Amino acid sequence: MDTSLSSVRVSGVRFSPVFVLRQVPHYCNTSWLLAIRPNLTISELFTLTLPKKADGSFEQCLMYSPVQWDFDSIVKYGLNETQPCQNGWIYINKQELTTVNEFNLVCDKASERFISMSSFVIGLLFGSLITGTLCDRIGRYKTILIMLMLFAVFGFGTAFVPNFTVYKIFQFAIGVAISGYAISSVCLVTEWLVLSRRAPAIILAHSFYAFGLVMVSFLGYFIPHWRLLYLVGGFPVIFLISYIWILPESPRWLMMRGRKEKAKFVLRMAALVNKRTIPYNLLKELSCEEVPYGTVLSILQNRKLRKMTMVLVYVWFSISCCYFSLSSYMKKVKMNPYGSHIAFPMAEVPSRFLCVVLVEKLGRKTTLSITLYVVGFACLTSAFISKDLFSIDVTLILMGNIGMAAAITVSFIYSVELYPSTLRPIGLGLVSLGASIGIIMTPLIVGLDESQPKALMTFCGLVTTIGGFLCFQLPET
């Protein structure tokens, strides 16, 4: 339950940039004409001072060059010479304050939005690289506390950044914290729970993650100020300091490090909470032989582990790449952005809970393969149907999103059980690299879809279908 509640807060801060970095209508500031005729309306001002595009809308990054004419001459002869915006921009919706209109991330600075997203992804990548070693050296418990501390400081602190450069640095730190927390928490859950309880626990945490997406959508709708959104969304993270006293260390890690008495203590505490008694003879027989630290080479030098890791890296790559590509594709569908960010996560919850039954009845491997096939079918069908069939297209996107959510959950359950305790965090860190690479490639695929309208859905359909086939190369747990 503790990791589930954390997932709500983590997803809330994780997806806040969806709203605080969104593009807002903007036009060049041409108030120079108001000095000549101060009573002009916005529409009249734009008509006289902004050039128009082929579709009749006003240019957002060009303006007519100012002239020293009287107003009647400007109206009679019009203006012809254009130039980039010189005196800032006018934002139509002044009630809505985002990072875009506060830091003027438009026109020649529009790429800064994508750089900040890249900073976050690099943070995810860096977190994947270091978390495995941290979990192995200092323990799962301390790693979780470090990541939550980073998350609390930089997630809540984003509301006070003085400029966009600091914002990008904070996004990097949040990426490290989220990646590190995801890996270390799933390791701790897996090593505490028996096999029959692992899948429901991970699925519950992921379902709370979906509720976090719904929460940030509600907040984004009612809170128009991006700093206030980070304050309200990030404030509950402060209460995670209670984890210092609540979370126990993994008894498996303690035994691997030869800390027998500490392992006995946490086991007794767990038994006390559950109103059970551990027989003295059982504790006496507890084996605590210190084992060498796990490394990436430990995995790469083992043929079976190497093959398994390569398949999982591809599967995680296909899942993350297509999940975020589908999220970007939804923006092209004529739906309310807040409504879609509420409806789609809510639709994910039943699919995640359905996985509880499927992973027990069909097994981890078969369930993961089926979910990827569902995504592949939905994406490939959407790619080749007419876009005039709006309701069918939305249904297929929803099917793909639901299948992808289920695939994410099952891939966590499956991957964490395939690796032994000594190599579990290292292995999860490696396969998380595949997920990070998938996120990095998302803008390239979305950009390709601009010129080739069917490219994105075709790509997602193909890579997930291939991933479904590759799953059968993995062993069952």
Tab-separated table of N, CA, C and O in Angstrom, residues 98-204:
chain	number	residue	atom	x	y	z
A	98	THR	N	1.448	29.253	-18.160
A	98	THR	CA	2.267	28.056	-18.282
A	98	THR	C	3.723	28.471	-18.396
A	98	THR	O	4.035	29.669	-18.490
A	99	THR	N	4.614	27.488	-18.401
A	99	THR	CA	6.035	27.817	-18.597
A	99	THR	C	6.254	28.439	-19.964
A	99	THR	O	7.192	29.218	-20.156
A	100	VAL	N	5.392	28.107	-20.918
A	100	VAL	CA	5.560	28.610	-22.284
A	100	VAL	C	5.403	30.117	-22.332
A	100	VAL	O	6.241	30.820	-22.923
A	101	ASN	N	4.336	30.663	-21.718
A	101	ASN	CA	4.170	32.120	-21.791
A	101	ASN	C	4.927	32.861	-20.695
A	101	ASN	O	5.171	34.054	-20.818
A	102	GLU	N	5.346	32.171	-19.617
A	102	GLU	CA	6.169	32.869	-18.620
A	102	GLU	C	7.606	33.029	-19.103
A	102	GLU	O	8.223	34.085	-18.905
A	103	PHE	N	8.136	31.996	-19.745
A	103	PHE	CA	9.525	32.044	-20.220
A	103	PHE	C	9.617	32.264	-21.729
A	103	PHE	O	10.705	32.158	-22.301
A	104	ASN	N	8.470	32.555	-22.379
A	104	ASN	CA	8.428	32.823	-23.822
A	104	ASN	C	9.072	31.703	-24.644
A	104	ASN	O	9.968	31.928	-25.467
A	105	LEU	N	8.586	30.485	-24.442
A	105	LEU	CA	9.128	29.325	-25.155
A	105	LEU	C	8.381	29.127	-26.469
A	105	LEU	O	7.752	28.103	-26.729
A	106	VAL	N	8.462	30.143	-27.309
A	106	VAL	CA	7.761	30.114	-28.589
A	106	VAL	C	8.725	30.538	-29.699
A	106	VAL	O	9.809	31.072	-29.437
A	107	CYS	N	8.306	30.269	-30.936
A	107	CYS	CA	9.069	30.649	-32.124
A	107	CYS	C	10.492	30.103	-32.063
A	107	CYS	O	10.670	28.902	-31.974
A	108	ASP	N	11.514	30.944	-32.017
A	108	ASP	CA	12.894	30.443	-32.035
A	108	ASP	C	13.280	29.745	-30.735
A	108	ASP	O	14.300	29.048	-30.680
A	109	LYS	N	12.480	29.899	-29.683
A	109	LYS	CA	12.746	29.210	-28.417
A	109	LYS	C	11.812	28.018	-28.190
A	109	LYS	O	11.815	27.429	-27.108
A	110	ALA	N	11.035	27.657	-29.193
A	110	ALA	CA	10.081	26.557	-29.028
A	110	ALA	C	10.783	25.237	-28.748
A	110	ALA	O	10.242	24.359	-28.072
A	111	SER	N	12.004	25.088	-29.261
A	111	SER	CA	12.751	23.842	-29.054
A	111	SER	C	13.106	23.619	-27.589
A	111	SER	O	13.414	22.497	-27.179
A	112	GLU	N	13.079	24.689	-26.774
A	112	GLU	CA	13.392	24.556	-25.356
A	112	GLU	C	12.412	23.606	-24.662
A	112	GLU	O	12.788	22.908	-23.713
A	113	ARG	N	11.183	23.558	-25.139
A	113	ARG	CA	10.201	22.638	-24.555
A	113	ARG	C	10.666	21.196	-24.722
A	113	ARG	O	10.567	20.386	-23.798
A	114	PHE	N	11.159	20.885	-25.904
A	114	PHE	CA	11.602	19.520	-26.174
A	114	PHE	C	12.918	19.211	-25.456
A	114	PHE	O	13.169	18.074	-25.064
A	115	ILE	N	13.749	20.248	-25.286
A	115	ILE	CA	15.000	20.044	-24.543
A	115	ILE	C	14.700	19.695	-23.087
A	115	ILE	O	15.366	18.841	-22.490
A	116	SER	N	13.685	20.341	-22.519
A	116	SER	CA	13.325	20.032	-21.122
A	116	SER	C	12.807	18.600	-21.008
A	116	SER	O	13.104	17.902	-20.037
A	117	MET	N	12.049	18.150	-22.013
A	117	MET	CA	11.582	16.765	-22.013
A	117	MET	C	12.764	15.808	-22.155
A	117	MET	O	12.801	14.748	-21.528
A	118	SER	N	13.742	16.213	-22.980
A	118	SER	CA	14.946	15.391	-23.143
A	118	SER	C	15.737	15.319	-21.847
A	118	SER	O	16.312	14.276	-21.518
A	119	SER	N	15.753	16.411	-21.087
A	119	SER	CA	16.439	16.412	-19.796
A	119	SER	C	15.820	15.381	-18.863
A	119	SER	O	16.520	14.649	-18.151
A	120	PHE	N	14.497	15.294	-18.889
A	120	PHE	CA	13.793	14.313	-18.071
A	120	PHE	C	14.154	12.888	-18.497
A	120	PHE	O	14.417	12.026	-17.661
A	121	VAL	N	14.179	12.651	-19.809
A	121	VAL	CA	14.477	11.310	-20.320
A	121	VAL	C	15.916	10.913	-19.993
A	121	VAL	O	16.202	9.771	-19.631
A	122	ILE	N	16.845	11.873	-20.106
A	122	ILE	CA	18.238	11.584	-19.739
A	122	ILE	C	18.321	11.238	-18.254
A	122	ILE	O	19.102	10.377	-17.842
A	123	GLY	N	17.497	11.901	-17.451
A	123	GLY	CA	17.429	11.563	-16.028
A	123	GLY	C	16.952	10.140	-15.817
A	123	GLY	O	17.489	9.405	-14.974
A	124	LEU	N	15.931	9.722	-16.589
A	124	LEU	CA	15.469	8.330	-16.515
A	124	LEU	C	16.593	7.367	-16.866
A	124	LEU	O	16.792	6.342	-16.198
A	125	LEU	N	17.330	7.711	-17.914
A	125	LEU	CA	18.432	6.859	-18.372
A	125	LEU	C	19.514	6.753	-17.298
A	125	LEU	O	20.002	5.658	-16.976
A	126	PHE	N	19.876	7.894	-16.714
A	126	PHE	CA	20.908	7.915	-15.679
A	126	PHE	C	20.447	7.153	-14.436
A	126	PHE	O	21.207	6.405	-13.815
A	127	GLY	N	19.169	7.336	-14.084
A	127	GLY	CA	18.625	6.611	-12.936
A	127	GLY	C	18.667	5.113	-13.138
A	127	GLY	O	18.956	4.348	-12.213
A	128	SER	N	18.381	4.660	-14.373
A	128	SER	CA	18.449	3.225	-14.674
A	128	SER	C	19.860	2.686	-14.496
A	128	SER	O	20.045	1.540	-14.059
A	129	LEU	N	20.855	3.507	-14.832
A	129	LEU	CA	22.249	3.060	-14.763
A	129	LEU	C	22.751	2.930	-13.328
A	129	LEU	O	23.516	2.015	-13.017
A	130	ILE	N	22.335	3.834	-12.449
A	130	ILE	CA	22.922	3.857	-11.103
A	130	ILE	C	22.099	3.108	-10.061
A	130	ILE	O	22.638	2.694	-9.034
A	131	THR	N	20.802	2.924	-10.315
A	131	THR	CA	19.939	2.366	-9.264
A	131	THR	C	20.292	0.927	-8.923
A	131	THR	O	20.265	0.529	-7.752
A	132	GLY	N	20.607	0.122	-9.947
A	132	GLY	CA	20.959	-1.271	-9.684
A	132	GLY	C	22.131	-1.390	-8.729
A	132	GLY	O	22.103	-2.170	-7.776
A	133	THR	N	23.173	-0.587	-8.982
A	133	THR	CA	24.353	-0.610	-8.110
A	133	THR	C	24.020	-0.116	-6.713
A	133	THR	O	24.472	-0.692	-5.710
A	134	LEU	N	23.206	0.950	-6.631
A	134	LEU	CA	22.827	1.478	-5.316
A	134	LEU	C	22.044	0.445	-4.514
A	134	LEU	O	22.317	0.232	-3.320
A	135	CYS	N	21.073	-0.198	-5.162
A	135	CYS	CA	20.270	-1.225	-4.474
A	135	CYS	C	21.157	-2.349	-3.955
A	135	CYS	O	20.924	-2.884	-2.861
A	136	ASP	N	22.152	-2.713	-4.726
A	136	ASP	CA	23.021	-3.820	-4.350
A	136	ASP	C	23.991	-3.419	-3.242
A	136	ASP	O	24.287	-4.220	-2.350
A	137	ARG	N	24.490	-2.197	-3.279
A	137	ARG	CA	25.519	-1.771	-2.320
A	137	ARG	C	24.937	-1.262	-1.004
A	137	ARG	O	25.446	-1.603	0.063
A	138	ILE	N	23.915	-0.419	-1.057
A	138	ILE	CA	23.407	0.183	0.186
A	138	ILE	C	22.045	-0.369	0.590
A	138	ILE	O	21.538	-0.043	1.671
A	139	GLY	N	21.423	-1.170	-0.264
A	139	GLY	CA	20.147	-1.780	0.085
A	139	GLY	C	18.964	-1.142	-0.612
A	139	GLY	O	19.036	-0.001	-1.082
A	140	ARG	N	17.864	-1.894	-0.680
A	140	ARG	CA	16.659	-1.403	-1.337
A	140	ARG	C	16.028	-0.256	-0.548
A	140	ARG	O	15.580	0.750	-1.129
A	141	TYR	N	16.002	-0.394	0.761
A	141	TYR	CA	15.363	0.601	1.639
A	141	TYR	C	16.019	1.978	1.497
A	141	TYR	O	15.341	2.993	1.273
A	142	LYS	N	17.340	2.030	1.618
A	142	LYS	CA	18.042	3.320	1.542
A	142	LYS	C	17.932	3.926	0.148
A	142	LYS	O	17.827	5.154	0.001
A	143	THR	N	17.942	3.074	-0.893
A	143	THR	CA	17.813	3.583	-2.254
A	143	THR	C	16.451	4.233	-2.463
A	143	THR	O	16.347	5.309	-3.061
A	144	ILE	N	15.406	3.587	-1.939
A	144	ILE	CA	14.059	4.167	-2.046
A	144	ILE	C	14.005	5.512	-1.338
A	144	ILE	O	13.451	6.490	-1.864
A	145	LEU	N	14.590	5.602	-0.152
A	145	LEU	CA	14.567	6.870	0.594
A	145	LEU	C	15.312	7.968	-0.156
A	145	LEU	O	14.863	9.121	-0.201
A	146	ILE	N	16.455	7.618	-0.762
A	146	ILE	CA	17.227	8.614	-1.529
A	146	ILE	C	16.400	9.122	-2.704
A	146	ILE	O	16.335	10.333	-2.975
A	147	MET	N	15.762	8.198	-3.425
A	147	MET	CA	14.979	8.592	-4.596
A	147	MET	C	13.762	9.425	-4.203
A	147	MET	O	13.407	10.393	-4.885
A	148	LEU	N	13.112	9.056	-3.099
A	148	LEU	CA	11.973	9.844	-2.641
A	148	LEU	C	12.403	11.225	-2.153
A	148	LEU	O	11.674	12.210	-2.320
A	149	MET	N	13.591	11.315	-1.563
A	149	MET	CA	14.106	12.613	-1.140
A	149	MET	C	14.361	13.504	-2.357
A	149	MET	O	13.991	14.689	-2.388
A	150	LEU	N	14.999	12.916	-3.394
A	150	LEU	CA	15.209	13.659	-4.641
A	150	LEU	C	13.875	14.118	-5.220
A	150	LEU	O	13.727	15.259	-5.669
A	151	PHE	N	12.921	13.209	-5.213
A	151	PHE	CA	11.619	13.498	-5.785
A	151	PHE	C	10.921	14.614	-5.015
A	151	PHE	O	10.306	15.513	-5.611
A	152	ALA	N	11.001	14.568	-3.688
A	152	ALA	CA	10.350	15.589	-2.856
A	152	ALA	C	10.988	16.959	-3.064
A	152	ALA	O	10.297	17.961	-3.247
A	153	VAL	N	12.326	16.987	-3.060
A	153	VAL	CA	13.041	18.265	-3.177
A	153	VAL	C	12.827	18.890	-4.549
A	153	VAL	O	12.452	20.062	-4.672
A	154	PHE	N	13.038	18.112	-5.605
A	154	PHE	CA	12.993	18.677	-6.953
A	154	PHE	C	11.576	18.730	-7.523
A	154	PHE	O	11.276	19.598	-8.340
A	155	GLY	N	10.701	17.789	-7.108
A	155	GLY	CA	9.318	17.850	-7.573
A	155	GLY	C	8.583	19.042	-6.999
A	155	GLY	O	7.962	19.830	-7.727
A	156	PHE	N	8.678	19.210	-5.686
A	156	PHE	CA	8.032	20.345	-5.031
A	156	PHE	C	8.769	21.642	-5.355
A	156	PHE	O	8.159	22.696	-5.553
A	157	GLY	N	10.104	21.558	-5.441
A	157	GLY	CA	10.912	22.756	-5.686
A	157	GLY	C	10.766	23.334	-7.071
A	157	GLY	O	11.138	24.493	-7.305
A	158	THR	N	10.227	22.555	-8.029
A	158	THR	CA	10.043	23.068	-9.390
A	158	THR	C	9.148	24.300	-9.396
A	158	THR	O	9.275	25.166	-10.265
A	159	ALA	N	8.263	24.405	-8.426
A	159	ALA	CA	7.353	25.553	-8.360
A	159	ALA	C	8.096	26.858	-8.110
A	159	ALA	O	7.530	27.934	-8.332
A	160	PHE	N	9.363	26.807	-7.678
A	160	PHE	CA	10.089	28.021	-7.302
A	160	PHE	C	11.280	28.314	-8.220
A	160	PHE	O	12.102	29.165	-7.893
A	161	VAL	N	11.391	27.620	-9.356
A	161	VAL	CA	12.552	27.832	-10.222
A	161	VAL	C	12.539	29.256	-10.778
A	161	VAL	O	11.493	29.768	-11.183
A	162	PRO	N	13.712	29.921	-10.819
A	162	PRO	CA	13.749	31.313	-11.276
A	162	PRO	C	13.796	31.459	-12.794
A	162	PRO	O	13.444	32.501	-13.331
A	163	ASN	N	14.255	30.414	-13.493
A	163	ASN	CA	14.358	30.484	-14.949
A	163	ASN	C	14.231	29.083	-15.541
A	163	ASN	O	14.199	28.085	-14.806
A	164	PHE	N	14.192	29.019	-16.868
A	164	PHE	CA	13.925	27.738	-17.509
A	164	PHE	C	15.142	26.820	-17.476
A	164	PHE	O	14.995	25.595	-17.553
A	165	THR	N	16.332	27.360	-17.360
A	165	THR	CA	17.528	26.519	-17.240
A	165	THR	C	17.468	25.686	-15.963
A	165	THR	O	17.748	24.484	-15.973
A	166	VAL	N	17.079	26.312	-14.867
A	166	VAL	CA	16.934	25.590	-13.600
A	166	VAL	C	15.795	24.577	-13.708
A	166	VAL	O	15.885	23.468	-13.173
A	167	TYR	N	14.734	24.941	-14.426
A	167	TYR	CA	13.619	24.010	-14.620
A	167	TYR	C	14.104	22.730	-15.294
A	167	TYR	O	13.726	21.616	-14.895
A	168	LYS	N	14.959	22.851	-16.303
A	168	LYS	CA	15.475	21.679	-17.016
A	168	LYS	C	16.343	20.820	-16.098
A	168	LYS	O	16.291	19.586	-16.164
A	169	ILE	N	17.133	21.455	-15.241
A	169	ILE	CA	17.964	20.705	-14.288
A	169	ILE	C	17.071	19.927	-13.321
A	169	ILE	O	17.324	18.758	-13.013
A	170	PHE	N	16.008	20.570	-12.867
A	170	PHE	CA	15.082	19.902	-11.949
A	170	PHE	C	14.379	18.729	-12.634
A	170	PHE	O	14.117	17.703	-12.010
A	171	GLN	N	14.058	18.886	-13.922
A	171	GLN	CA	13.426	17.791	-14.658
A	171	GLN	C	14.369	16.590	-14.762
A	171	GLN	O	13.937	15.442	-14.681
A	172	PHE	N	15.649	16.842	-14.930
A	172	PHE	CA	16.643	15.758	-14.952
A	172	PHE	C	16.632	15.008	-13.619
A	172	PHE	O	16.600	13.771	-13.586
A	173	ALA	N	16.641	15.754	-12.522
A	173	ALA	CA	16.650	15.127	-11.191
A	173	ALA	C	15.371	14.340	-10.941
A	173	ALA	O	15.406	13.248	-10.355
A	174	ILE	N	14.238	14.864	-11.391
A	174	ILE	CA	12.966	14.134	-11.238
A	174	ILE	C	13.009	12.840	-12.029
A	174	ILE	O	12.521	11.794	-11.577
A	175	GLY	N	13.612	12.865	-13.232
A	175	GLY	CA	13.756	11.654	-14.030
A	175	GLY	C	14.581	10.602	-13.313
A	175	GLY	O	14.229	9.410	-13.307
A	176	VAL	N	15.687	11.021	-12.700
A	176	VAL	CA	16.523	10.092	-11.926
A	176	VAL	C	15.711	9.481	-10.792
A	176	VAL	O	15.752	8.259	-10.555
A	177	ALA	N	14.961	10.326	-10.076
A	177	ALA	CA	14.199	9.860	-8.918
A	177	ALA	C	13.112	8.871	-9.321
A	177	ALA	O	12.923	7.836	-8.665
A	178	ILE	N	12.398	9.155	-10.397
A	178	ILE	CA	11.291	8.282	-10.809
A	178	ILE	C	11.823	6.932	-11.273
A	178	ILE	O	11.291	5.875	-10.899
A	179	SER	N	12.880	6.953	-12.080
A	179	SER	CA	13.466	5.693	-12.552
A	179	SER	C	14.012	4.885	-11.378
A	179	SER	O	13.780	3.674	-11.275
A	180	GLY	N	14.728	5.546	-10.488
A	180	GLY	CA	15.299	4.859	-9.330
A	180	GLY	C	14.251	4.303	-8.404
A	180	GLY	O	14.374	3.185	-7.890
A	181	TYR	N	13.180	5.075	-8.185
A	181	TYR	CA	12.104	4.605	-7.311
A	181	TYR	C	11.394	3.400	-7.920
A	181	TYR	O	11.068	2.435	-7.204
A	182	ALA	N	11.131	3.440	-9.218
A	182	ALA	CA	10.418	2.335	-9.872
A	182	ALA	C	11.179	1.021	-9.724
A	182	ALA	O	10.595	-0.026	-9.419
A	183	ILE	N	12.500	1.080	-9.917
A	183	ILE	CA	13.314	-0.140	-9.859
A	183	ILE	C	13.458	-0.631	-8.415
A	183	ILE	O	13.246	-1.810	-8.120
A	184	SER	N	13.814	0.270	-7.508
A	184	SER	CA	14.078	-0.145	-6.122
A	184	SER	C	12.806	-0.602	-5.411
A	184	SER	O	12.831	-1.565	-4.635
A	185	SER	N	11.672	0.059	-5.677
A	185	SER	CA	10.435	-0.319	-4.990
A	185	SER	C	9.920	-1.673	-5.458
A	185	SER	O	9.447	-2.473	-4.643
A	186	VAL	N	10.021	-1.954	-6.766
A	186	VAL	CA	9.536	-3.245	-7.253
A	186	VAL	C	10.437	-4.379	-6.758
A	186	VAL	O	9.969	-5.494	-6.511
A	187	CYS	N	11.725	-4.093	-6.574
A	187	CYS	CA	12.626	-5.094	-5.987
A	187	CYS	C	12.229	-5.392	-4.540
A	187	CYS	O	12.180	-6.552	-4.121
A	188	LEU	N	11.955	-4.335	-3.780
A	188	LEU	CA	11.588	-4.518	-2.373
A	188	LEU	C	10.274	-5.289	-2.243
A	188	LEU	O	10.156	-6.201	-1.415
A	189	VAL	N	9.281	-4.927	-3.062
A	189	VAL	CA	7.992	-5.623	-3.022
A	189	VAL	C	8.163	-7.099	-3.364
A	189	VAL	O	7.626	-7.981	-2.699
A	190	THR	N	8.938	-7.379	-4.404
A	190	THR	CA	9.138	-8.762	-4.848
A	190	THR	C	9.830	-9.602	-3.784
A	190	THR	O	9.485	-10.776	-3.579
A	191	GLU	N	10.791	-9.029	-3.087
A	191	GLU	CA	11.578	-9.795	-2.120
A	191	GLU	C	10.885	-9.933	-0.769
A	191	GLU	O	11.333	-10.711	0.072
A	192	TRP	N	9.801	-9.210	-0.557
A	192	TRP	CA	9.044	-9.354	0.682
A	192	TRP	C	7.846	-10.280	0.522
A	192	TRP	O	7.449	-10.962	1.470
A	193	LEU	N	7.260	-10.312	-0.661
A	193	LEU	CA	5.999	-11.027	-0.843
A	193	LEU	C	6.216	-12.416	-1.434
A	193	LEU	O	7.146	-12.638	-2.215
A	194	VAL	N	5.328	-13.326	-1.072
A	194	VAL	CA	5.363	-14.669	-1.657
A	194	VAL	C	4.853	-14.581	-3.081
A	194	VAL	O	4.237	-13.594	-3.493
A	195	LEU	N	5.087	-15.626	-3.860
A	195	LEU	CA	4.795	-15.616	-5.289
A	195	LEU	C	3.345	-15.253	-5.583
A	195	LEU	O	3.063	-14.477	-6.498
A	196	SER	N	2.401	-15.797	-4.806
A	196	SER	CA	0.987	-15.571	-5.099
A	196	SER	C	0.544	-14.137	-4.828
A	196	SER	O	-0.530	-13.719	-5.278
A	197	ARG	N	1.352	-13.357	-4.081
A	197	ARG	CA	0.973	-11.987	-3.737
A	197	ARG	C	1.734	-10.940	-4.560
A	197	ARG	O	1.387	-9.765	-4.521
A	198	ARG	N	2.756	-11.356	-5.303
A	198	ARG	CA	3.576	-10.372	-6.019
A	198	ARG	C	2.789	-9.664	-7.118
A	198	ARG	O	2.792	-8.428	-7.208
A	199	ALA	N	2.134	-10.462	-7.971
A	199	ALA	CA	1.407	-9.864	-9.093
A	199	ALA	C	0.322	-8.893	-8.630
A	199	ALA	O	0.260	-7.754	-9.126
A	200	PRO	N	-0.551	-9.271	-7.673
A	200	PRO	CA	-1.568	-8.311	-7.218
A	200	PRO	C	-0.963	-7.028	-6.633
A	200	PRO	O	-1.509	-5.940	-6.839
A	201	ALA	N	0.173	-7.146	-5.932
A	201	ALA	CA	0.782	-5.963	-5.316
A	201	ALA	C	1.306	-4.999	-6.382
A	201	ALA	O	1.087	-3.785	-6.302
A	202	ILE	N	2.004	-5.534	-7.382
A	202	ILE	CA	2.553	-4.681	-8.451
A	202	ILE	C	1.424	-4.072	-9.273
A	202	ILE	O	1.467	-2.889	-9.649
A	203	ILE	N	0.395	-4.870	-9.549
A	203	ILE	CA	-0.749	-4.366	-10.312
A	203	ILE	C	-1.473	-3.265	-9.544
A	203	ILE	O	-1.900	-2.257	-10.126
A	204	LEU	N	-1.611	-3.431	-8.225
A	204	LEU	CA	-2.244	-2.394	-7.404
A	204	LEU	C	-1.455	-1.091	-7.476
A	204	LEU	O	-2.035	-0.009	-7.631
